[in-house]
mmCIF file of C-alpha atoms in Angstrom:
data_model
loop_
_atom_site.group_PDB
_atom_site.id
_atom_site.type_symbol
_atom_site.label_atom_id
_atom_site.label_comp_id
_atom_site.label_asym_id
_atom_site.label_seq_id
_atom_site.Cartn_x
_atom_site.Cartn_y
_atom_site.Cartn_z
ATOM 1 C CA UNK A 1 6.554 5.094 -6.698
ATOM 2 C CA UNK A 2 8.388 1.862 -6.119
ATOM 3 C CA UNK A 3 7.386 -1.564 -4.830
ATOM 4 C CA UNK A 4 9.285 -2.394 -1.652
ATOM 5 C CA UNK A 5 9.787 -6.110 -1.122
ATOM 6 C CA UNK A 6 10.964 -7.343 2.262
ATOM 7 C CA UNK A 7 11.871 -10.920 1.326
ATOM 8 C CA UNK A 8 14.858 -12.051 -0.720
ATOM 9 C CA UNK A 9 12.931 -15.222 -1.545
ATOM 10 C CA UNK A 10 10.023 -13.214 -2.982
ATOM 11 C CA UNK A 11 12.371 -11.032 -5.027
ATOM 12 C CA UNK A 12 13.916 -14.194 -6.469
ATOM 13 C CA UNK A 13 10.827 -16.432 -6.834
ATOM 14 C CA UNK A 14 8.188 -13.875 -7.856
ATOM 15 C CA UNK A 15 10.079 -11.011 -9.518
ATOM 16 C CA UNK A 16 12.836 -13.325 -10.832
ATOM 17 C CA UNK A 17 15.506 -10.756 -9.998
ATOM 18 C CA UNK A 18 19.048 -11.231 -8.813
ATOM 19 C CA UNK A 19 18.568 -8.632 -6.083
ATOM 20 C CA UNK A 20 18.083 -8.453 -2.329
ATOM 21 C CA UNK A 21 16.084 -6.460 0.161
ATOM 22 C CA UNK A 22 19.253 -4.458 0.720
ATOM 23 C CA UNK A 23 19.066 -3.337 -2.916
ATOM 24 C CA UNK A 24 15.511 -2.090 -2.383
ATOM 25 C CA UNK A 25 16.595 -0.331 0.798
ATOM 26 C CA UNK A 26 19.482 1.290 -1.099
ATOM 27 C CA UNK A 27 17.046 2.620 -3.717
ATOM 28 C CA UNK A 28 14.979 4.314 -1.018
ATOM 29 C CA UNK A 29 18.118 5.690 0.613
ATOM 30 C CA UNK A 30 19.345 7.189 -2.682
ATOM 31 C CA UNK A 31 15.965 8.651 -3.537
ATOM 32 C CA UNK A 32 15.627 10.142 -0.066
ATOM 33 C CA UNK A 33 19.174 11.531 -0.076
ATOM 34 C CA UNK A 34 18.507 13.235 -3.404
ATOM 35 C CA UNK A 35 15.234 14.798 -2.322
ATOM 36 C CA UNK A 36 12.919 12.592 -4.369
ATOM 37 C CA UNK A 37 9.563 12.226 -2.588
ATOM 38 C CA UNK A 38 9.122 8.623 -1.465
ATOM 39 C CA UNK A 39 5.815 6.898 -2.218
ATOM 40 C CA UNK A 40 6.600 3.222 -1.628
ATOM 41 C CA UNK A 41 4.077 0.477 -2.303
ATOM 42 C CA UNK A 42 3.925 -2.689 -0.223
ATOM 43 C CA UNK A 43 2.101 -5.574 -1.901
ATOM 44 C CA UNK A 44 0.389 -7.794 0.669
ATOM 45 C CA UNK A 45 0.432 -11.462 -0.331
ATOM 46 C CA UNK A 46 2.986 -10.989 -3.109
ATOM 47 C CA UNK A 47 4.648 -14.339 -2.341
ATOM 48 C CA UNK A 48 1.976 -16.511 -3.969
ATOM 49 C CA UNK A 49 -0.708 -15.208 -1.615
ATOM 50 C CA UNK A 50 1.395 -15.587 1.530
ATOM 51 C CA UNK A 51 2.535 -12.775 3.798
ATOM 52 C CA UNK A 52 6.312 -13.137 3.580
ATOM 53 C CA UNK A 53 8.403 -10.035 4.057
ATOM 54 C CA UNK A 54 5.658 -7.431 4.274
ATOM 55 C CA UNK A 55 6.587 -6.570 7.867
ATOM 56 C CA UNK A 56 10.246 -6.202 6.906
ATOM 57 C CA UNK A 57 9.201 -3.972 4.000
ATOM 58 C CA UNK A 58 7.279 -1.839 6.498
ATOM 59 C CA UNK A 59 10.361 -1.601 8.726
ATOM 60 C CA UNK A 60 12.444 -0.622 5.698
ATOM 61 C CA UNK A 61 10.067 2.163 4.674
ATOM 62 C CA UNK A 62 9.762 3.474 8.243
ATOM 63 C CA UNK A 63 13.445 4.519 8.166
ATOM 64 C CA UNK A 64 12.768 7.245 5.607
ATOM 65 C CA UNK A 65 10.611 10.375 5.383
ATOM 66 C CA UNK A 66 7.707 9.184 3.261
ATOM 67 C CA UNK A 67 5.407 11.434 1.317
ATOM 68 C CA UNK A 68 2.872 8.632 1.391
ATOM 69 C CA UNK A 69 2.741 4.847 1.870
ATOM 70 C CA UNK A 70 0.505 2.832 -0.446
ATOM 71 C CA UNK A 71 -0.672 -0.639 0.536
ATOM 72 C CA UNK A 72 -2.002 -2.936 -2.164
ATOM 73 C CA UNK A 73 -3.057 -6.569 -2.143
ATOM 74 C CA UNK A 74 -2.197 -9.326 -4.591
ATOM 75 C CA UNK A 75 -4.830 -9.620 -7.297
ATOM 76 C CA UNK A 76 -4.942 -13.021 -8.977
ATOM 77 C CA UNK A 77 -5.047 -12.044 -12.654
ATOM 78 C CA UNK A 78 -6.376 -14.342 -15.354
ATOM 79 C CA UNK A 79 -3.707 -15.636 -17.707
ATOM 80 C CA UNK A 80 -0.870 -15.311 -15.194
ATOM 81 C CA UNK A 81 0.949 -17.945 -13.171
ATOM 82 C CA UNK A 82 -0.857 -16.637 -10.100
ATOM 83 C CA UNK A 83 -4.387 -16.694 -11.496
ATOM 84 C CA UNK A 84 -5.400 -19.445 -9.028
ATOM 85 C CA UNK A 85 -3.564 -17.941 -6.041
ATOM 86 C CA UNK A 86 -5.756 -16.697 -3.220
ATOM 87 C CA UNK A 87 -4.850 -13.404 -1.533
ATOM 88 C CA UNK A 88 -4.100 -13.440 2.192
ATOM 89 C CA UNK A 89 -7.098 -13.799 4.510
ATOM 90 C CA UNK A 90 -8.829 -10.574 5.502
ATOM 91 C CA UNK A 91 -7.790 -10.887 9.155
ATOM 92 C CA UNK A 92 -4.093 -10.937 8.156
ATOM 93 C CA UNK A 93 -4.626 -7.943 5.904
ATOM 94 C CA UNK A 94 -6.407 -6.059 8.684
ATOM 95 C CA UNK A 95 -3.643 -6.888 11.160
ATOM 96 C CA UNK A 96 -1.067 -5.508 8.727
ATOM 97 C CA UNK A 97 -3.093 -2.307 8.274
ATOM 98 C CA UNK A 98 -3.132 -1.830 12.057
ATOM 99 C CA UNK A 99 0.609 -2.529 12.333
ATOM 100 C CA UNK A 100 1.361 -0.046 9.544
ATOM 101 C CA UNK A 101 -0.763 2.641 11.165
ATOM 102 C CA UNK A 102 1.012 2.165 14.523
ATOM 103 C CA UNK A 103 4.464 2.045 12.904
ATOM 104 C CA UNK A 104 3.879 5.242 10.910
ATOM 105 C CA UNK A 105 1.474 7.364 12.959
ATOM 106 C CA UNK A 106 2.363 10.620 11.169
ATOM 107 C CA UNK A 107 2.504 9.214 7.624
ATOM 108 C CA UNK A 108 -0.434 9.192 5.246
ATOM 109 C CA UNK A 109 -1.248 5.585 4.377
ATOM 110 C CA UNK A 110 -3.486 4.785 1.439
ATOM 111 C CA UNK A 111 -5.153 1.590 0.321
ATOM 112 C CA UNK A 112 -4.324 1.464 -3.369
ATOM 113 C CA UNK A 113 -6.508 0.358 -6.248
ATOM 114 C CA UNK A 114 -4.842 -3.049 -6.624
ATOM 115 C CA UNK A 115 -6.861 -5.361 -4.422
ATOM 116 C CA UNK A 116 -9.156 -8.334 -4.968
ATOM 117 C CA UNK A 117 -12.649 -7.714 -6.262
ATOM 118 C CA UNK A 118 -15.894 -9.085 -4.927
ATOM 119 C CA UNK A 119 -17.051 -9.344 -1.336
ATOM 120 C CA UNK A 120 -13.537 -9.339 0.080
ATOM 121 C CA UNK A 121 -12.948 -5.863 -1.392
ATOM 122 C CA UNK A 122 -15.724 -4.425 0.769
ATOM 123 C CA UNK A 123 -14.312 -6.201 3.827
ATOM 124 C CA UNK A 124 -10.769 -4.960 3.100
ATOM 125 C CA UNK A 125 -12.020 -1.386 2.653
ATOM 126 C CA UNK A 126 -13.771 -1.511 6.027
ATOM 127 C CA UNK A 127 -10.634 -2.907 7.667
ATOM 128 C CA UNK A 128 -8.672 0.010 6.201
ATOM 129 C CA UNK A 129 -11.110 2.489 7.732
ATOM 130 C CA UNK A 130 -11.103 0.661 11.076
ATOM 131 C CA UNK A 131 -7.277 0.706 11.143
ATOM 132 C CA UNK A 132 -7.142 4.446 10.474
ATOM 133 C CA UNK A 133 -5.748 4.475 6.947
ATOM 134 C CA UNK A 134 -6.045 7.894 5.321
ATOM 135 C CA UNK A 135 -7.632 6.976 2.024
ATOM 136 C CA UNK A 136 -8.937 4.287 -0.292
ATOM 137 C CA UNK A 137 -8.635 4.242 -4.071
ATOM 138 C CA UNK A 138 -11.830 3.203 -5.838
ATOM 139 C CA UNK A 139 -13.778 2.258 -2.709
ATOM 140 C CA UNK A 140 -16.236 -0.615 -2.833
ATOM 141 C CA UNK A 141 -19.940 0.098 -2.770
ATOM 142 C CA UNK A 142 -20.984 1.165 0.714
ATOM 143 C CA UNK A 143 -17.479 2.178 1.816
ATOM 144 C CA UNK A 144 -18.120 5.927 1.720
ATOM 145 C CA UNK A 145 -21.248 5.465 3.855
ATOM 146 C CA UNK A 146 -19.272 3.246 6.248
ATOM 147 C CA UNK A 147 -16.622 5.951 6.580
ATOM 148 C CA UNK A 148 -19.277 8.579 7.314
ATOM 149 C CA UNK A 149 -20.854 6.301 9.934
ATOM 150 C CA UNK A 150 -17.438 6.299 11.621
ATOM 151 C CA UNK A 151 -17.180 10.085 11.767
ATOM 152 C CA UNK A 152 -15.108 10.569 8.614
ATOM 153 C CA UNK A 153 -15.853 12.915 5.742
ATOM 154 C CA UNK A 154 -14.464 11.334 2.569
ATOM 155 C CA UNK A 155 -13.047 13.580 -0.140
ATOM 156 C CA UNK A 156 -13.260 12.351 -3.712
ATOM 157 C CA UNK A 157 -10.014 12.914 -5.641
ATOM 158 C CA UNK A 158 -9.748 11.885 -9.283
ATOM 159 C CA UNK A 159 -6.068 10.924 -9.283
ATOM 160 C CA UNK A 160 -3.819 7.958 -8.635
ATOM 161 C CA UNK A 161 -3.567 7.237 -4.900
ATOM 162 C CA UNK A 162 0.215 7.542 -5.179
ATOM 163 C CA UNK A 163 -0.147 11.204 -6.101
ATOM 164 C CA UNK A 164 -0.573 13.403 -3.069
ATOM 165 C CA UNK A 165 -1.567 16.706 -4.607
ATOM 166 C CA UNK A 166 -0.800 20.016 -3.032
ATOM 167 C CA UNK A 167 -1.211 23.349 -4.721
ATOM 168 C CA UNK A 168 0.392 26.696 -4.134
ATOM 169 C CA UNK A 169 -1.245 29.910 -5.190
ATOM 170 C CA UNK A 170 0.725 31.335 -8.085
ATOM 171 C CA UNK A 171 1.564 35.002 -8.018
ATOM 172 C CA UNK A 172 1.260 36.310 -11.590
ATOM 173 C CA UNK A 173 2.557 39.877 -11.499
#
């Protein structure tokens, strides 16, 4: 699991790294080349609540065979420099979900646990369902019922959304 950042400015101003988007792309290329399953995370609103580079990050991830794509949203945490930062508006988040689904029609896309709490969480969860995302970590109250109303049958999995479990039957002879 690795955060993929699609803006050099965000890498510099938020992560305070002397790196570029090309460095992040190179990490995915090396992991892919060496057979490491790719589970990239794209953080919506990472640049102080603004959408800056998320679409480029999506383009970067689309070049590789992904095991899973995880989308998360900036959470303003108390005691941090971003505690007063507002996440992107729900309509921008929903538009990104739809773009991601269209860009990666065969890839499982999950809404990760990192997302704002409160009423916006419920709205974001519904947007994820409406856009056709494959799963939601820690859904807001009413989200499972909303999914069922839309013809989906949610499965509850007690694991990190970045872990896509598959089991093989072991032959103990």
